[in-house]
Each structure stands twice: as C-alpha cells, then as structure tokens.
Coordinates of C-alpha atoms and ligand atoms in Angstrom, one line a residue:
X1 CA 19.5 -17.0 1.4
X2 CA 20.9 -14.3 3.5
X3 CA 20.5 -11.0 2.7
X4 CA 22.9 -7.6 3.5
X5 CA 21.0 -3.8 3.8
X6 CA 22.0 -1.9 0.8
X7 CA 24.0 1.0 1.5
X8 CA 25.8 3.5 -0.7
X9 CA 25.4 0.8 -3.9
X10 CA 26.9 -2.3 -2.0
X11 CA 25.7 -5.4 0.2
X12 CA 26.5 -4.2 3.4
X13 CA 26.8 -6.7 6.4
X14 CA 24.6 -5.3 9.6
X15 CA 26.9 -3.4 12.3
X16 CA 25.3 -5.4 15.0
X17 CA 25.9 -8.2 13.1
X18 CA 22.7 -10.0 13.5
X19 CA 20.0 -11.2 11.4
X20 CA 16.0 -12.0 11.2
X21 CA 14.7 -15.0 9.9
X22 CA 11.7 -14.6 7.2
X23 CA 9.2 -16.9 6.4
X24 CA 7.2 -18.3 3.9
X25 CA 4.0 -18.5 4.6
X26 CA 2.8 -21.7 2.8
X27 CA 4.8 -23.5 5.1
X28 CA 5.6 -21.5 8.1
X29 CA 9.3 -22.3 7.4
X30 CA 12.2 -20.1 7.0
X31 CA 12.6 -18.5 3.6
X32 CA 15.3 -15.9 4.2
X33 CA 17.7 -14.5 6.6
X34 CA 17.9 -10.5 6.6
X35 CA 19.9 -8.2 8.1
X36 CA 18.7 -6.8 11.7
X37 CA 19.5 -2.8 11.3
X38 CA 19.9 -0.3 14.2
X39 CA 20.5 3.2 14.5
X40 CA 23.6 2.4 13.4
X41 CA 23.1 0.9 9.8
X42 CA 20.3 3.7 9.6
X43 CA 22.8 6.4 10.2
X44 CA 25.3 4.8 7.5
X45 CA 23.1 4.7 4.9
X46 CA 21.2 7.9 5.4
X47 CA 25.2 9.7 5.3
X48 CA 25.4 7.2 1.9
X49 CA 22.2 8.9 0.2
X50 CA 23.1 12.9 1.7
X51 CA 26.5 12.3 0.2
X52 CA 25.0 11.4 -3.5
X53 CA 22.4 14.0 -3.0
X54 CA 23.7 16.7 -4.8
X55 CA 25.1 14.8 -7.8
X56 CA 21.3 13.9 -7.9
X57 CA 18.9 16.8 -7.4
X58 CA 21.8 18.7 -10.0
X59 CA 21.5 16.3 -12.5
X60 CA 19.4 17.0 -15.6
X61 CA 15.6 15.9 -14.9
X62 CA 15.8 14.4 -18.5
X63 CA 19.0 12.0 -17.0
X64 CA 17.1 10.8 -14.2
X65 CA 14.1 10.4 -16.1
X66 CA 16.1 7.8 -18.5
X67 CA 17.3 6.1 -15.5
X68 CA 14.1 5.6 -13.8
X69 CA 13.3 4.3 -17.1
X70 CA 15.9 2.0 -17.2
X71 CA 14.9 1.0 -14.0
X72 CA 11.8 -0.2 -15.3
X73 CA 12.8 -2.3 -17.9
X74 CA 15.3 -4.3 -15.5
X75 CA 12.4 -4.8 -13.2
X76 CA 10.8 -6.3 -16.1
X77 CA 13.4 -7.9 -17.5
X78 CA 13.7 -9.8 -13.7
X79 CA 9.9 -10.3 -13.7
X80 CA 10.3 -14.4 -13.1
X81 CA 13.2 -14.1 -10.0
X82 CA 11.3 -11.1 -8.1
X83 CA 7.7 -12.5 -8.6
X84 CA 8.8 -16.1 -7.3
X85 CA 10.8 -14.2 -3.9
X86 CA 7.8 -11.7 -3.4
X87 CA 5.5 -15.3 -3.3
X88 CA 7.9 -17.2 -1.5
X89 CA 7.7 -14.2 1.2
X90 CA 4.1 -12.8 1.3
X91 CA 2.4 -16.4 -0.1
X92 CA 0.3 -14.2 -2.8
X93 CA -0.2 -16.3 -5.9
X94 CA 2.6 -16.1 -8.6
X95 CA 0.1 -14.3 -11.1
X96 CA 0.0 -11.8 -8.8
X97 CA 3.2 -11.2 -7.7
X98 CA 4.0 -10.8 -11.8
X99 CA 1.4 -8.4 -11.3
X100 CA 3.1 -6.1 -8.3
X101 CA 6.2 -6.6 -10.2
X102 CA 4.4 -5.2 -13.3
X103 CA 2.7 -2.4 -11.3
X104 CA 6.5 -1.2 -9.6
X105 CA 7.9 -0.7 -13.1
X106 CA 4.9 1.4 -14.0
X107 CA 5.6 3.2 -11.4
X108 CA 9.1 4.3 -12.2
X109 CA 7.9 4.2 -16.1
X110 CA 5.0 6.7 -15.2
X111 CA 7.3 9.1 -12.8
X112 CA 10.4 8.9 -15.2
X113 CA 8.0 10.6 -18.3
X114 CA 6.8 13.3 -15.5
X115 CA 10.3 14.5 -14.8
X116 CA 10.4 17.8 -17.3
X117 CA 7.1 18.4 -16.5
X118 CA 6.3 18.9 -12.9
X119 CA 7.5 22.3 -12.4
X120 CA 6.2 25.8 -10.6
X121 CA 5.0 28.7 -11.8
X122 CA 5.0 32.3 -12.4
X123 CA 3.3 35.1 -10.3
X124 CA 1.8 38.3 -12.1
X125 CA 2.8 40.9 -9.6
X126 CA 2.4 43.4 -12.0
X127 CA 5.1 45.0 -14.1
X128 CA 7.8 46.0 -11.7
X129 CA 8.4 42.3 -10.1
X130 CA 8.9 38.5 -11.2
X131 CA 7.9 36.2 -8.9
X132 CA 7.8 32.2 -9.8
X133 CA 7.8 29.2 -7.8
X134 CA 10.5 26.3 -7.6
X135 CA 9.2 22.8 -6.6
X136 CA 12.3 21.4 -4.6
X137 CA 13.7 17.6 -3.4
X138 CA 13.5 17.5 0.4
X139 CA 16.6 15.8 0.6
X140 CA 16.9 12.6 2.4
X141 CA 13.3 10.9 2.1
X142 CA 12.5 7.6 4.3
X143 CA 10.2 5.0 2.7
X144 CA 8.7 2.7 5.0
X145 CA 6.3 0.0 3.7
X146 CA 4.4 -3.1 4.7
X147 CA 4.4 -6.5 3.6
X148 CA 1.4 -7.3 1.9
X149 CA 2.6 -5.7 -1.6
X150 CA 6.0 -5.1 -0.8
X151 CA 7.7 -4.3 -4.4
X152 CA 4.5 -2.9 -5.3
X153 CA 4.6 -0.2 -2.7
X154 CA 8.7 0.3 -2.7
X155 CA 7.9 1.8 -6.1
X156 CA 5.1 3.8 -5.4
X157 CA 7.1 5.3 -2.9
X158 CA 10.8 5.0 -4.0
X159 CA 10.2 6.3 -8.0
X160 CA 8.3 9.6 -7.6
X161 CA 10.8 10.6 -4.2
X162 CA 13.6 9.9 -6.9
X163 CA 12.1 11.3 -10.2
X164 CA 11.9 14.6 -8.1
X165 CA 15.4 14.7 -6.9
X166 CA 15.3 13.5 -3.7
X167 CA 17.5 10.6 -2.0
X168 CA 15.8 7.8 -0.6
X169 CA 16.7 5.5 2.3
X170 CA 13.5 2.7 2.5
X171 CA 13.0 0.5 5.0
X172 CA 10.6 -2.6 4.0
X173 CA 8.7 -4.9 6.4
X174 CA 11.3 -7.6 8.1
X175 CA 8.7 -9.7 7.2
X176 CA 9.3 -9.3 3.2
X177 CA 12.1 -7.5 2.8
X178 CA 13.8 -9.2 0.0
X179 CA 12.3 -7.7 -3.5
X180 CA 13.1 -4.3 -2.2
X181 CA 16.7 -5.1 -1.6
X182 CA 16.9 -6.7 -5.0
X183 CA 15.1 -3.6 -6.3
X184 CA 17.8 -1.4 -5.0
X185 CA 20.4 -3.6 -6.9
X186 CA 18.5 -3.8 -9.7
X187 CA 18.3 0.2 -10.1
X188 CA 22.2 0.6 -9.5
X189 CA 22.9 -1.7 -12.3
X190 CA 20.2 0.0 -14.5
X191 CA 22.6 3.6 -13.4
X192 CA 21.1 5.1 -10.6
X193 CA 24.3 6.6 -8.8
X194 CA 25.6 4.7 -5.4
X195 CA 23.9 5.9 -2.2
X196 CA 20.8 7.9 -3.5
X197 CA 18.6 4.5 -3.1
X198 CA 19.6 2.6 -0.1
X199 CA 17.9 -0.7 1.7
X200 CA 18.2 -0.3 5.5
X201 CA 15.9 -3.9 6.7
X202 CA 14.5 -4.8 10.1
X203 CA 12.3 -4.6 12.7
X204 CA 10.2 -1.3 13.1
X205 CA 10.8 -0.5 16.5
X206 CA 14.4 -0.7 15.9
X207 CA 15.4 0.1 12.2
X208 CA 12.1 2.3 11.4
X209 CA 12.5 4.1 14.0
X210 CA 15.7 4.8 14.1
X211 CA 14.9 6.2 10.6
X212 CA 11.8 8.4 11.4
X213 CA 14.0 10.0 14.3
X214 CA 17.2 10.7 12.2
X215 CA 18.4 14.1 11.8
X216 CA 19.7 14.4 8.2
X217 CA 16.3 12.7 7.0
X218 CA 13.4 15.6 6.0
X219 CA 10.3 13.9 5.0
X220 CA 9.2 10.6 6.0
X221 CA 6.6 8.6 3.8
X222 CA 4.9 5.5 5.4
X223 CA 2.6 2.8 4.9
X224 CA 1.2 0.8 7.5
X225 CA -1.0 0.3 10.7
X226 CA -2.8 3.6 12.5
X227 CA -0.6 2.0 15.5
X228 CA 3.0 2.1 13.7
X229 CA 1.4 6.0 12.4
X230 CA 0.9 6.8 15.7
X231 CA 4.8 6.5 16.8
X232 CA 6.1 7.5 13.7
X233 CA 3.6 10.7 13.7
X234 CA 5.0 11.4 17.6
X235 CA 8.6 11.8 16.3
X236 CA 7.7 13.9 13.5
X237 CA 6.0 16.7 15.3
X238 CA 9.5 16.5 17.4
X239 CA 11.3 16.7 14.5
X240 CA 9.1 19.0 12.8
X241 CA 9.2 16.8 9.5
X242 CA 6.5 15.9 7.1
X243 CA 4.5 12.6 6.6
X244 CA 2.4 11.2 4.1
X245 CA 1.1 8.5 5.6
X246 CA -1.2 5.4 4.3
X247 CA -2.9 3.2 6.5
X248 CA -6.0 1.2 6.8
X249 CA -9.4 0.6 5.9
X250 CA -12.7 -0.7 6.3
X251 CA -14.3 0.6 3.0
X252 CA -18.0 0.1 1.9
X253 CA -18.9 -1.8 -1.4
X254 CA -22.1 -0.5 -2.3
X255 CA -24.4 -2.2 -4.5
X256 CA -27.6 -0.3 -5.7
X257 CA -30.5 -2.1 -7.1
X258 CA -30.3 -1.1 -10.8
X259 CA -26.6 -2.5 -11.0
X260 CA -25.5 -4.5 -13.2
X261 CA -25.0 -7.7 -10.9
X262 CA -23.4 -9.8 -13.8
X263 CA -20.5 -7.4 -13.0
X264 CA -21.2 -6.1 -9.0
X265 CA -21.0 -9.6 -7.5
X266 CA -18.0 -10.8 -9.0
X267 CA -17.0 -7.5 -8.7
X268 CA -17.5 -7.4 -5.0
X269 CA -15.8 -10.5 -4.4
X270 CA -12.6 -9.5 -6.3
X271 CA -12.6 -6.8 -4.0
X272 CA -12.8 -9.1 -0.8
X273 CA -10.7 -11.4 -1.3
X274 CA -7.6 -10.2 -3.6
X275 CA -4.2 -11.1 -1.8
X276 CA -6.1 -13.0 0.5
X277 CA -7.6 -9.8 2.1
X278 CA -4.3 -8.3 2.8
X279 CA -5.3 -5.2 1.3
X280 CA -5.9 -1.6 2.9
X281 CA -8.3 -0.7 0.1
X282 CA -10.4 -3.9 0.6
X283 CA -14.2 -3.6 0.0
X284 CA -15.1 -5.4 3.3
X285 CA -18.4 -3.6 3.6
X286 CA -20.7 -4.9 1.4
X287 CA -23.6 -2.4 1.6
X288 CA -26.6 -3.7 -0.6
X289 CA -30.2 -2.0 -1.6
X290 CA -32.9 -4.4 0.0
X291 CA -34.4 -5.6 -3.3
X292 CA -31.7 -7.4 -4.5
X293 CA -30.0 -8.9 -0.5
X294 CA -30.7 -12.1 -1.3
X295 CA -29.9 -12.3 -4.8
X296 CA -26.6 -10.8 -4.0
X297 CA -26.1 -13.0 -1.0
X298 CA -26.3 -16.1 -3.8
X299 CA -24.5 -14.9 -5.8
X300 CA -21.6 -14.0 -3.6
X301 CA -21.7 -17.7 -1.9
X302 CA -21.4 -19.0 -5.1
X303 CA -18.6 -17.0 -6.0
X304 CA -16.8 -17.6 -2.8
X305 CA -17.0 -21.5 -3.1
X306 CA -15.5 -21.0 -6.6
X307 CA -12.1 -19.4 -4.6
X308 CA -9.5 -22.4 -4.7
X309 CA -6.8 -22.0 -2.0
X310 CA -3.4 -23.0 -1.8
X311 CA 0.5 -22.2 -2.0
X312 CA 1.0 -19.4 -4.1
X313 CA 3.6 -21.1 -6.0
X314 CA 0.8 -23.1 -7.5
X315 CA -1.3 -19.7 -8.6
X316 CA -4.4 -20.7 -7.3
X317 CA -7.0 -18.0 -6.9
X318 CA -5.7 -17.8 -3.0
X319 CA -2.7 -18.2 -0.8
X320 CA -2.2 -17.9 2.7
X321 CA -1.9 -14.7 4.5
X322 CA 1.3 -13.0 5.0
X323 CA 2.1 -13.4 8.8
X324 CA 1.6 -15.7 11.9
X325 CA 0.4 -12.7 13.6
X326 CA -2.2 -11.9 10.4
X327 CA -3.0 -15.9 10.8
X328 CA -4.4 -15.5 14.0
X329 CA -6.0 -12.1 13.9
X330 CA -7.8 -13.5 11.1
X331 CA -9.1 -16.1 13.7
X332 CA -9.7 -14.0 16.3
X333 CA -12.3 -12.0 14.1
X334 CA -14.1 -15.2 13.3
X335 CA -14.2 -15.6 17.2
X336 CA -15.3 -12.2 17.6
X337 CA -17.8 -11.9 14.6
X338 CA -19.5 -15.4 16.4
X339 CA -19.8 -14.0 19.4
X340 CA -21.6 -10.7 18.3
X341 CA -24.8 -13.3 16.3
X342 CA -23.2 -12.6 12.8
X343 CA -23.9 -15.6 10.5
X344 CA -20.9 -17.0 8.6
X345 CA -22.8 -17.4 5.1
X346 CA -19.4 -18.8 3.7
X347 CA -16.0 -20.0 6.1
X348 CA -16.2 -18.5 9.5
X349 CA -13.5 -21.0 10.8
X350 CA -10.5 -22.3 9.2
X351 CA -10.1 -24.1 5.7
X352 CA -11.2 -28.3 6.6
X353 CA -9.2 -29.5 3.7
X354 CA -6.5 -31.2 5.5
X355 CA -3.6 -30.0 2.5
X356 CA -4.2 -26.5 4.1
X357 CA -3.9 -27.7 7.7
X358 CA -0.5 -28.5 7.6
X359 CA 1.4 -25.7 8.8
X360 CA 0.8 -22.5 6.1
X361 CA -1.3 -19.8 7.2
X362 CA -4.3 -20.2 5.1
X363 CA -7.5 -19.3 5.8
X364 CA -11.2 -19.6 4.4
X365 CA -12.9 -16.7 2.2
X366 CA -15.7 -15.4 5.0
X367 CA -19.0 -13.4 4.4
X368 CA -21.4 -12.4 7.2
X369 CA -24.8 -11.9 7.4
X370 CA -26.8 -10.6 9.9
X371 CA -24.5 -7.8 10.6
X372 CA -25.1 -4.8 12.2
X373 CA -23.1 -1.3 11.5
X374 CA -22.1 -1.2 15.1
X375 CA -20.6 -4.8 15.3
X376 CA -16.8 -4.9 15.5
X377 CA -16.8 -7.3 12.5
X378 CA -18.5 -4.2 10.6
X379 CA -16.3 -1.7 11.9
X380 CA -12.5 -2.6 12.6
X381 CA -9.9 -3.9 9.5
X382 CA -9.0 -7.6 10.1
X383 CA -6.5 -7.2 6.6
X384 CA -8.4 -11.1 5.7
X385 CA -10.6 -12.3 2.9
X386 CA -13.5 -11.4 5.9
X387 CA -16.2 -9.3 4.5
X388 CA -19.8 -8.3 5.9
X389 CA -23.6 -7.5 4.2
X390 CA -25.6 -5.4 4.9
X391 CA -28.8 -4.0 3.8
X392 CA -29.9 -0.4 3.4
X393 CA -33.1 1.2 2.4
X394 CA -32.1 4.2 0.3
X395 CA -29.3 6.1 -1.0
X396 CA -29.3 8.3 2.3
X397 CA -28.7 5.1 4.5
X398 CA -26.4 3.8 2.2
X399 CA -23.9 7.0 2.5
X400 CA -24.6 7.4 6.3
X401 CA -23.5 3.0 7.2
X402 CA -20.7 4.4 4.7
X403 CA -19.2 6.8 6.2
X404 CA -20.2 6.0 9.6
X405 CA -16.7 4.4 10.5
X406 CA -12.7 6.0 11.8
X407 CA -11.7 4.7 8.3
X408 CA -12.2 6.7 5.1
X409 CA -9.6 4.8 2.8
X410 CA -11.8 4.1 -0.7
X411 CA -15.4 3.4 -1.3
X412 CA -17.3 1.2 -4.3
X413 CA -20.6 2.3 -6.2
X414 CA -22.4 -0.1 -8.6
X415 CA -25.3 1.7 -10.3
X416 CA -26.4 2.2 -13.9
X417 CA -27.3 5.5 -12.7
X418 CA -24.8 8.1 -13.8
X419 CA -26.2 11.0 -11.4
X420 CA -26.5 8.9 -8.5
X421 CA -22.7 7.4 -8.9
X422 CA -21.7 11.0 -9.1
X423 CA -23.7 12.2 -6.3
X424 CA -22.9 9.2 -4.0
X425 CA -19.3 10.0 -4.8
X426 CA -19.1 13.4 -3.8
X427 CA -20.8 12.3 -0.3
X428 CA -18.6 10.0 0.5
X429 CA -15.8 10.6 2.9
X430 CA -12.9 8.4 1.2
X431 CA -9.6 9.3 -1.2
X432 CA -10.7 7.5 -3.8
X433 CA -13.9 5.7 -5.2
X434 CA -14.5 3.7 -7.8
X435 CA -17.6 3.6 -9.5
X436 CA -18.3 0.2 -11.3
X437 CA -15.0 -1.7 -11.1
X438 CA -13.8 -2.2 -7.7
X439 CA -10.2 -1.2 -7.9
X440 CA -10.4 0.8 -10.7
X441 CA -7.4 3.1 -11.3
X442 CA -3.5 2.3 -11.8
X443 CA -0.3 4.3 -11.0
X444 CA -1.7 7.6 -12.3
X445 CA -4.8 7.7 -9.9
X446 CA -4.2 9.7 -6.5
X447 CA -4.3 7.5 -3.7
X448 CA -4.9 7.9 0.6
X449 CA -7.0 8.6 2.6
X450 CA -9.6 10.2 4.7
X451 CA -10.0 10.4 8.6
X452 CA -8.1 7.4 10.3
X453 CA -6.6 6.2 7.0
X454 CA -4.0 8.6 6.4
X455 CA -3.0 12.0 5.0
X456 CA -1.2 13.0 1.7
X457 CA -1.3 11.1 -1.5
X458 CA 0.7 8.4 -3.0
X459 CA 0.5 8.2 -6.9
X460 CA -0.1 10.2 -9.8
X461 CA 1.4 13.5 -10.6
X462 CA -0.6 14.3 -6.8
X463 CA 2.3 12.8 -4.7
X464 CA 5.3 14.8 -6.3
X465 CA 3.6 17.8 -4.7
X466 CA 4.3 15.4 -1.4
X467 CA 7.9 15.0 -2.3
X468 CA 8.8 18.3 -3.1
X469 CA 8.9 21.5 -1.4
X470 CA 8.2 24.8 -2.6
X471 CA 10.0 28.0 -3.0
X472 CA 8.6 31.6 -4.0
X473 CA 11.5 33.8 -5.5
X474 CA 10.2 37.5 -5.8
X475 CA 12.5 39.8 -7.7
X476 CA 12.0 43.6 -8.2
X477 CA 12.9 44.3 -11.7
Ligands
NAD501 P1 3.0 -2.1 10.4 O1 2.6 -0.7 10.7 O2 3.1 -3.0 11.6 O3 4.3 -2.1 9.6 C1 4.5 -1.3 8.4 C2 6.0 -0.9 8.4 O4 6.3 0.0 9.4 C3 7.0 -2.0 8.5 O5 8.1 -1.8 7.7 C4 7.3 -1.9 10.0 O6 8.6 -2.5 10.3 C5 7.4 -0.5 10.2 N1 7.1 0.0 11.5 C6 6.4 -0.6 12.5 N2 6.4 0.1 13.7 C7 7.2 1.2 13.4 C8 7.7 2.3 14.2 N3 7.3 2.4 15.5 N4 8.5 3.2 13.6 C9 8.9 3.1 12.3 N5 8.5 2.0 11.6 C10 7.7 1.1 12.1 O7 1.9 -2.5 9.4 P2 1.8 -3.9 8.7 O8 1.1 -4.9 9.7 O9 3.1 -4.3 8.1 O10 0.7 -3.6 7.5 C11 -0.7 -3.7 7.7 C12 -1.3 -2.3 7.7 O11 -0.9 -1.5 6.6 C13 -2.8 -2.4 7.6 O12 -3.4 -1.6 8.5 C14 -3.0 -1.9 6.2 O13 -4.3 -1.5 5.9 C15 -2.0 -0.9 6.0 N6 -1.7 -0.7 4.6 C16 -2.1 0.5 4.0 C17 -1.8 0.7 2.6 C18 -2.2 2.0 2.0 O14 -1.7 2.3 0.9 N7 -3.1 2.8 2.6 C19 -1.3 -0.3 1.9 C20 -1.0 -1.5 2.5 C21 -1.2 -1.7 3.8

C-alpha cells in the first residue's frame, strides 16, 4: 500500500517525491508506504484549506453540522477497513480499533449536534449600548497527533476545529498515518468541501514542523511527548499563535480501603494495561491504603496472568506496542526499575513464550512492588503495560505520593465514601478524575492536563472555546 497526503480533496503525490515505510508491529515488517512531506507539501495544503475557508466558516452552522454528521456515519459504515489498517499499524487488538473507530464518529456525531448552539453572548451595558460577543474560527488550525490512537485522536481534534468553522491541515504520526488519510477521504465523499480537511504525513521534524512554523496557519493543536511540546511551544511564542497541547502522564490509581475491590482491581488493571500501556491517561501509579496491599497485590497478579498477548489481528486481550523505539524503552524501564530494588511481582522482562519472540514488539504486563515515590519507575511515563504499588497510610499521604510528580494528566479514586471521593478530587492536581471506573467519561468529558501534561482541553463543548476566538462588538445605540 502506498499512500499520497491529502490536499485540497485529492491524493497528492509528495513534492520531494519520497516516501516512509510503516510498520506493523506484530511482525516488525513493512505495512505501508507514506508520503514524506516538507515545507513544501505543508505550504500546498495549508493554501488548499485558506482557499476553502471562507466557503466554510460562511456556510450555515446547520450545513456543516449535517456534514460532520454524515461524516460519522461513513466512518461507521467503513468500521471493518479502518479498524483492520489502525491494527495492522499500531498492533492494538481489532476489538479495539472497532472501538477508536467508534469513538472518532462520536466525535464528529457529538460536535455536528453542538453546531447552533455554541455561541456568545450579550453584555448589559445599560440602556444606551449593545454589546455581545461572537465566538470566531481561527482560520487555518494544525492537528498533530500520535500513534497510539491515531483515528481516535484525528477526530477529537479534526471534528470540533471543523464544527466551528475553521480549516484544518493534520498531520498524523509517520508511524500510523494511514486511517487519518482515509478519514480525510472518507469526509469528502460524505461532503465536506475540497481543501478545508487536508492530510499532510511525515516525519515531525520535517512535516510537523514545517506546519507549527507556517504563516497562514493560526492555532496549532498537538498531542504528543513534553519533548515534541517543547519545539512546537518555541515556535509558537515566535509566531505568537495558540496551542492546546496534550501530553503525558504518570497518573495515580488510588485504592482506599472501603472500595469495592470486586470492581478496583480489575478496574486498576484495565487502566494499566489498555492498548498495551500506550496510553497518556494510564493509571500507572497504583496507590493503595495499607489494609488491603496485599489483597490488592493478589488480586492484581491474578489479573495480570489472565492478559493473553498476541497479534492484534487475533483480538487477544493484548498486542504489541506501537514502535521499535516504544519496544525498547519499555525494556530499558525493566532495566532501570531492576536496578533501583523494585520487585517485578508480574513480567519484568520480555514475554518467554517463543510465538511472541519472533520479531513483533510485544511485551509482558509488569507490576512493581517495593517501590518508592522517588524511584524513576514511580515517577517518569514509559507509555507500557508497566505499573507500580504502593502503599499509603491515610488520605493525606495518598494525595501528597499523588500529586507529587511533573505530570498532572488524570487521577483514579475507588471508595464507597462519597465525601471522601469528592474531597480527594478537588485535591488532586489532574484535568480529569474518575471516581470508580477508571476511564470513565466519553467524547463529552473535558480532557488535558495539569502541570507537565499540557494546557487547554480537548473534548466536550470545553474545546470549541479552544478553537474559536472571541470578539466583543459594543454599539452605542
Ligand atoms: P511525539 O511527540 O514524538 O509525536 C507526536 C506527533 O508530533 C507526531 O505526529 C510527530 O511526528 C509530531 N512531532 C514530533 N516532533 C515534532 C516537532 N518538533 N514539531 C512538530 N511535530 C512534531 O509523541 P509520540 O511518541 O508519538 O506519542 C507519545 C506521547 O504522546 C506520550 O508522551 C503520550 O503520553 C502522549 N499522548 C498524550 C495524549 C493526550 O491526550 N494527553 C494522548 C496520546 C498520547
């Protein structure tokens, strides 16, 4: 398979001419050739989506809105094709790329029923004036994304930047770049006019970049490493441009005493080891009241064996992680986790069944004990089904191992106590927390984070405020 960018509503071959291989990760062989972009593709399709950007933010919010519903029904309607290329790409099991798919057309379902009813306001200034607000499209938006939910994410990120108005111009990981080009093809057909979604694909360095840094582009939003937010961040202040920007995590899972543990421990291992760890809300701090440490510790072990492992076109509970790079990183925190006295109370070291040595980057579900809150397992994201326990006293210790880290992404709190969950929660310095169902939320539910995890919010009626700007009109009657 080779694949083009996507540029003003056509496959468009690279102006360098040169392509990146992709590869599945079951196999660590070569799943897909995509176009290698440079400033040059960049500038092409950002003059594709400024020329189709008036048609756009002019057109009747009710006519977008039945397009981004549209949208979502052809994302449906190519549920099977999408969800095999997002497995044969990332390695996630084909349940859950169904899933992603499921979640991206909930996004554009979700933002297309919003359009009529995000607006501004009016201003009493008393009787002599009228003063209201407009909430406007920036204009040319940049989407940049990872690869370890890649359709997933396009749509958080591509549906409310269009349901608002604005043109987009994404950029998707080079390592899983495929469902977002097939998205962009998939929304044309369903009506979206050429050029206001386009598919630039590439390396970051050279495509991303050359994105962040283009003139004509006026808000970027990105998801990614603190390292890529860094850059980006640096050519923004240049520029003088906004950012949302969603990164990583290291977010605490904590378990009280009077939870219900029939629910907290599978609970807690969900939240470990979904999409083999490849997630930036992953609960890879276990924190757990001393009371129940042990109990919690079984129960998790027993859990963890139960996690079957294998290509995700067989839909197991686990594939292999997205990247050679992710592979070894993985590895290198089993090193580093060994060397700092933590106890590997399940994996620690690669999988020994021979079926997962053979090439694919698979590794084993990990839990440490012995752990301290200053060890560099407990404290830095390794994006890997690796998670740590460890015990605390009292609800005060609890919230200060919490929030004693750079990240501040989500947190978990199992308790049957209502005034505890709620007090817990307000203490805790994460975007989002779920109280009793790790991961609980959808499309509607405001999402980023605190401190070293980002700034703005993705999702819900939240991020529109992030894709629009606003303008005051004061008129004296
Ligand atoms: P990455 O930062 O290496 O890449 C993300 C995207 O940014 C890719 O498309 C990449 O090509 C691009 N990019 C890289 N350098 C760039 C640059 N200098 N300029 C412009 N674009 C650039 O991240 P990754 O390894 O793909 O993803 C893993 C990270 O993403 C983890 O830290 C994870 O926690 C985070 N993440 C966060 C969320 C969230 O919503 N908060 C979701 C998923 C992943």
């Amino acid at each position: 398979m080779r694949y083009e960018h996507f540029i003003g509503g056509t496959f468009t071959v690279p102006a360098g001419g040169c392509y990146l291989d992709s590869i599945n990760p079951a196999r660590n062989e070569k799943a897909a050739e995509i176009a290698r972009g440079d400033a040059r593709d960049v500038d092409a399709a950002v003059r594709a989506a400024k020329t189709a950007f008036p048609e756009w933010r002019d057109a009747k919010p009710i006519v977008r809105g039945r397009i981004l519903f549209e949208i979502a029904r052809r994302l449906r309607a190519n549920m099977d094709k999408l969800a095999r290329l997002e497995t044969l790409e990332n390695g996630k099991p084909l349940g859950q790329s169904r899933a992603d798919v499921e979640i991206a057309a909930q996004y554009f379902e979700f933002y297309a029923g919003l359009v009529n009813l995000f607006k501004g306001e009016t201003i009493d200034l008393g009787g002599d004036y009228h003063s209201y607000t407009r909430r406007e499209p920036f204009g040319v938006v940049g989407v940049i994304t990872p690869w370890n939910a890649p359709i997933n994410q396009a749509g958080r990120g591509i549906a409310p930047a269009l349901a608002v108005g604005n043109v987009v111009v994404a950029k998707p990981s080079e390592f899983t770049s495929t469902t977002t080009l097939e998205l962009a093809k998939i929304a044309v057909e369903g009506g979206l006019p050429k050029g206001v979604l386009n598919v630039v694909t590439g390396t970051g360095s050279e495509a991303g970049a050359a994105l962040v840094s283009h003139p004509e582009v006026r808000k970027v939003a990105f998801t990614g490493s603190v390292r890529a937010a860094r850059e980006i961040s640096k050519i923004a202040a240049d520029r003088i441009i906004p950012l949302t920007l969603e990164l990583g995590g290291k977010s605490p899972n904590i378990i009280f005493a009077d939870a219900d543990l029939g629910a907290a421990i599978p609970g807690a291992h969900r939240a470990l080891c979904f999409n083999a760890g490849q997630v930036c809300s992953l609960g890879s701090r276990i924190l757990v009241e001393h009371p129940i440490h042990e109990t919690v510790v079984a129960g998790l072990k027993e859990e963890l064996a139960k996690t079957r492992v294998g290509p995700g076109t067989e839909n197991l509970s686990m594939g292999p992680v997205t990247t050679a790079a992710q592979y070894q990183k993985v590895q290198d925190y089993y090193r580093i986790a060994r060397e700092e006295g933590a106890s590997a109370a399940v994996g620690g070291d690669l999988p020994s069944d021979p079926k997962l040595r053979g090439g694919g980057f698979f590794v084993s579900p990990t839990l440490y004990t012995n752990v301290r809150p200053e060890m560099r397992i407990a404290r830095e994201e390794v994006f890997g089904p690796v998670g740590v326990v460890i015990p605390f006293k009292d609800e005060e210790e609890a919230v200060r191992i919490a929030n004693d880290v750079e990240y501040g992404l989500v947190a978990g709190i199992w308790t049957r106590d209502l005034a505890r969950a709620h007090r817990v929660a307000a203490r805790l310095e994460a975007g989002q927390v779920f109280i009793n169902e790790y991961f609980a939320g959808g499309v509607e539910t405001p999402f980023g984070g605190y401190k070293l995890s980002g700034y703005g919010r993705e999702k819900g009626i939240e991020a529109l405020h992030h894709y629009t700007q606003l303008k005051c009109v004061t008129i004296k009657l």
